[in-house]
Amino acid sequence: MLRLRGISNRIHKEHLQALPTEERDAHIYLLAWAGGCFDAISFLGLGRVFPANMTGNTVLLGINLARLEFPAILRTAIALLGFCLGVFICTLITERGRGRSGWIPHITTAMVTEFVVLLIFASAWLLTGTKPSANAVDVMIVLAAIAMGLQSTIVRYYGLAGITTTYITGTLTSFFAGIAQRVRPVTHVPQEDASPKKQLLHVQALMWGIYLFATVAGAVGEEHFPVAVIWLPIAAVALVALDLVFR
């Protein structure tokens, strides 16, 4: 059973790698832009929670529990649950294609689902204005976290070790570990870093820069253009979804 599952995983990744390298990298950069921008917008506009960074939310949840700040506890808990729900939904969608020849349609379905969730979020963002009610904030946090949970799971199917588009710690770790291995090659490396094709240092470096710039753009936009800024991450996700749809 385990062997069959492993073979199925390899089949799944072979279809994923069917994307041309330039197209695959463009997807990663666009989704990194969406993740960084969306985290900044949501953190500033929805009561200091992250829709994608669950490490940060866990820290915030612990701090809020220590201070007994119940509204903040609720917001961070909702973000955590929403993200987990997004991962669960995406996995159900993509597992339908396990072992089949149609990898792209199932990933496309997941990406379009993320886009639809973001459109619903944008509608709520525009309808509630710059000062949504507490209930509206809770709903919007759930929608944002579901979207980022979907995206985090989708990116896993691109098969690139050490690259994520919704949190950066793993990317930085893999990048500087790869730099160190270039400077002084080692004989034993972690299994996930063993394949040269997965050591895409230029992708990791550029992705980190894009993520950082996206957070700056999201923060500036939320401060000065709070109505229009939400379209910055949605446009990036839309481009990826359209590219997959028209394949």
Coordinates of C-alpha atoms in Angstrom, one line a residue:
M1 CA 0.0 0.0 0.0
L2 CA 2.8 2.4 0.9
R3 CA 4.7 1.6 -2.2
L4 CA 1.6 2.2 -4.4
R5 CA 1.0 5.5 -2.6
G6 CA 4.6 6.5 -3.3
I7 CA 4.3 5.6 -7.0
S8 CA 1.1 7.6 -7.1
N9 CA 2.9 10.6 -5.6
R10 CA 5.6 10.4 -8.2
I11 CA 3.1 10.2 -11.0
H12 CA 1.4 13.3 -9.5
K13 CA 4.6 15.3 -9.5
E14 CA 5.5 14.2 -13.0
H15 CA 2.4 15.9 -14.3
L16 CA 3.2 18.9 -12.2
Q17 CA 6.7 19.2 -13.7
A18 CA 5.0 19.1 -17.2
L19 CA 4.7 22.9 -16.8
P20 CA 7.6 24.7 -18.6
T21 CA 10.2 26.0 -16.1
E22 CA 9.5 29.7 -16.9
E23 CA 5.8 29.2 -16.5
R24 CA 6.2 27.4 -13.3
D25 CA 8.5 30.0 -11.9
A26 CA 6.1 32.8 -13.0
H27 CA 3.4 31.0 -11.0
I28 CA 5.6 30.9 -7.9
Y29 CA 6.4 34.6 -8.2
L30 CA 2.8 35.7 -8.7
L31 CA 1.6 33.6 -5.7
A32 CA 4.4 34.9 -3.5
W33 CA 3.3 38.4 -4.4
A34 CA -0.3 37.5 -3.5
G35 CA 0.7 35.9 -0.2
G36 CA 2.9 38.8 1.0
C37 CA 0.4 41.4 -0.1
F38 CA -2.5 39.7 1.4
D39 CA -0.8 39.1 4.7
A40 CA 0.0 42.8 5.1
I41 CA -3.4 43.9 4.1
S42 CA -5.2 41.5 6.4
F43 CA -2.9 42.1 9.3
L44 CA -3.4 45.9 9.1
G45 CA -7.1 45.8 8.2
L46 CA -8.5 42.9 10.1
G47 CA -7.3 43.3 13.7
R48 CA -3.6 42.1 13.6
V49 CA -4.0 38.5 12.4
F50 CA -2.2 36.7 9.5
P51 CA -4.3 34.8 7.0
A52 CA -1.2 32.8 5.8
N53 CA 1.5 32.9 8.5
M54 CA 0.3 30.3 11.0
T55 CA 3.5 30.5 13.0
G56 CA 2.8 34.2 13.6
N57 CA -0.8 33.4 14.5
T58 CA 0.2 30.7 17.0
V59 CA 2.5 33.2 18.7
L60 CA -0.2 35.8 18.7
L61 CA -2.7 33.3 20.1
G62 CA -0.3 32.5 22.9
I63 CA 0.3 36.1 23.8
N64 CA -3.5 36.8 23.6
L65 CA -4.2 33.9 25.9
A66 CA -1.6 35.1 28.4
R67 CA -3.2 38.5 28.4
L68 CA -6.8 37.2 28.4
E69 CA -7.6 39.4 25.4
F70 CA -10.7 37.4 24.3
P71 CA -11.6 39.3 21.0
A72 CA -8.0 38.8 19.9
I73 CA -8.0 35.2 20.9
L74 CA -11.1 34.6 18.8
R75 CA -9.6 36.3 15.8
T76 CA -6.4 34.3 15.8
A77 CA -8.2 31.1 16.5
I78 CA -10.5 31.7 13.6
A79 CA -7.5 32.4 11.3
L80 CA -5.9 29.1 12.4
L81 CA -9.1 27.1 11.8
G82 CA -9.8 28.8 8.5
F83 CA -6.3 28.0 7.2
C84 CA -6.7 24.4 8.2
L85 CA -10.1 24.3 6.5
G86 CA -8.5 25.6 3.3
V87 CA -5.8 22.9 3.4
F88 CA -8.5 20.3 3.9
I89 CA -10.6 21.5 1.0
C90 CA -7.6 21.8 -1.3
T91 CA -6.5 18.3 -0.4
L92 CA -9.9 16.9 -1.1
I93 CA -9.9 18.6 -4.6
T94 CA -6.4 17.5 -5.6
E95 CA -6.6 14.0 -4.3
R96 CA -9.3 13.3 -6.8
G97 CA -6.6 13.4 -9.4
R98 CA -4.2 11.1 -7.6
G99 CA -2.8 8.4 -10.0
R100 CA -4.7 9.8 -13.0
S101 CA -3.4 11.5 -16.1
G102 CA -5.2 14.8 -15.5
W103 CA -3.0 16.6 -13.0
I104 CA -3.6 20.1 -14.4
P105 CA -7.4 20.0 -14.2
H106 CA -7.4 19.2 -10.5
I107 CA -4.8 21.8 -9.6
T108 CA -6.7 24.3 -11.8
T109 CA -9.9 23.6 -9.8
A110 CA -8.1 24.3 -6.6
M111 CA -6.6 27.5 -7.9
V112 CA -10.0 28.7 -9.3
T113 CA -11.5 27.9 -5.9
E114 CA -9.0 30.1 -4.2
F115 CA -9.8 32.9 -6.7
V116 CA -13.5 32.6 -6.0
V117 CA -12.9 32.7 -2.2
L118 CA -10.8 35.9 -2.7
L119 CA -13.5 37.5 -4.8
I120 CA -16.0 36.8 -2.0
F121 CA -13.5 38.4 0.4
A122 CA -13.1 41.4 -1.9
S123 CA -16.9 41.8 -2.0
A124 CA -17.1 41.8 1.8
W125 CA -14.1 44.2 1.9
L126 CA -15.7 46.7 -0.4
L127 CA -19.2 46.4 1.1
T128 CA -18.0 47.0 4.7
G129 CA -15.7 49.8 3.9
T130 CA -12.7 50.7 6.0
K131 CA -14.4 50.0 9.4
P132 CA -16.2 46.6 9.2
S133 CA -18.1 45.3 12.2
A134 CA -16.7 42.7 14.5
N135 CA -18.8 40.0 12.9
A136 CA -17.8 41.1 9.4
V137 CA -14.1 41.0 10.5
D138 CA -14.5 37.4 11.7
V139 CA -16.1 36.3 8.4
M140 CA -13.4 38.0 6.4
I141 CA -10.6 36.4 8.5
V142 CA -12.1 33.0 7.8
L143 CA -12.3 33.7 4.0
A144 CA -8.8 35.1 3.9
A145 CA -7.3 32.1 5.8
I146 CA -9.2 29.6 3.7
A147 CA -7.8 31.2 0.5
M148 CA -4.2 31.1 1.9
G149 CA -4.7 27.5 3.1
L150 CA -5.7 26.6 -0.4
Q151 CA -2.7 28.4 -1.9
S152 CA -0.2 26.8 0.5
T153 CA -1.4 23.4 -0.4
I154 CA -1.4 24.1 -4.2
V155 CA 2.2 25.2 -4.1
R156 CA 3.2 21.9 -2.5
Y157 CA 2.2 20.2 -5.8
Y158 CA 4.8 22.2 -7.7
G159 CA 7.3 19.8 -6.2
L160 CA 9.9 22.5 -5.3
A161 CA 11.6 21.8 -2.0
G162 CA 12.2 24.8 0.2
I163 CA 9.8 27.1 -1.7
T164 CA 6.6 28.4 -0.2
T165 CA 4.5 31.4 -1.1
T166 CA 2.7 32.1 2.1
Y167 CA 5.5 31.9 4.7
I168 CA 9.2 32.6 4.3
T169 CA 11.1 30.8 7.1
G170 CA 11.5 27.6 5.2
T171 CA 12.5 29.4 2.0
L172 CA 15.2 31.4 3.7
T173 CA 16.4 28.3 5.5
S174 CA 16.7 26.3 2.2
F175 CA 18.3 29.3 0.4
F176 CA 21.1 29.9 2.9
A177 CA 21.7 26.2 3.3
G178 CA 22.0 26.0 -0.5
I179 CA 24.5 28.9 -0.5
A180 CA 26.5 27.1 2.2
Q181 CA 26.6 23.9 0.1
R182 CA 27.8 25.9 -2.9
V183 CA 30.6 27.5 -0.9
R184 CA 31.6 24.2 0.8
P185 CA 30.0 21.1 -0.6
V186 CA 29.0 18.5 1.9
T187 CA 28.7 14.7 1.4
H188 CA 25.5 14.3 3.4
V189 CA 22.5 16.6 2.9
P190 CA 18.9 16.3 3.9
Q191 CA 16.9 14.1 1.6
E192 CA 14.7 16.9 0.4
D193 CA 17.7 18.9 -0.7
A194 CA 19.5 16.0 -2.4
S195 CA 18.2 16.5 -5.9
P196 CA 20.1 19.3 -7.8
K197 CA 17.0 20.2 -9.8
K198 CA 15.3 21.2 -6.5
Q199 CA 18.1 23.6 -5.5
L200 CA 16.6 26.6 -7.2
L201 CA 18.5 29.3 -5.3
H202 CA 17.7 32.1 -7.8
V203 CA 13.9 31.3 -7.5
Q204 CA 14.2 31.3 -3.7
A205 CA 16.0 34.7 -3.6
L206 CA 13.7 36.4 -6.1
M207 CA 10.7 35.0 -4.4
W208 CA 11.8 36.3 -1.1
G209 CA 12.4 39.8 -2.6
I210 CA 8.9 39.7 -4.3
Y211 CA 7.3 38.7 -1.0
L212 CA 9.0 41.5 0.9
F213 CA 8.1 44.1 -1.8
A214 CA 4.5 42.8 -1.8
T215 CA 4.2 43.4 2.0
V216 CA 5.4 46.9 1.5
A217 CA 2.9 47.5 -1.4
G218 CA 0.1 45.9 0.7
A219 CA 0.9 48.1 3.8
V220 CA 1.2 51.3 1.8
G221 CA -2.0 50.5 -0.2
E222 CA -3.9 49.6 2.9
E223 CA -2.9 53.0 4.4
H224 CA -3.6 55.2 1.4
F225 CA -5.8 53.2 -0.9
P226 CA -7.8 50.9 1.3
V227 CA -10.5 50.2 -1.2
A228 CA -8.4 49.5 -4.2
V229 CA -5.5 47.6 -2.6
I230 CA -7.3 44.3 -2.3
W231 CA -7.1 43.8 -6.0
L232 CA -3.3 43.6 -5.9
P233 CA -3.2 40.0 -4.6
I234 CA -6.4 39.0 -6.4
A235 CA -4.9 40.0 -9.8
A236 CA -1.9 37.8 -9.2
V237 CA -4.0 34.8 -8.3
A238 CA -6.3 35.5 -11.3
L239 CA -3.3 35.4 -13.7
V240 CA -2.2 32.0 -12.4
A241 CA -5.7 30.6 -12.5
L242 CA -6.3 31.8 -16.0
D243 CA -3.0 30.4 -17.2
L244 CA -3.9 27.0 -15.8
V245 CA -7.5 27.2 -17.2
F246 CA -6.3 27.9 -20.7
R247 CA -3.8 25.1 -20.7

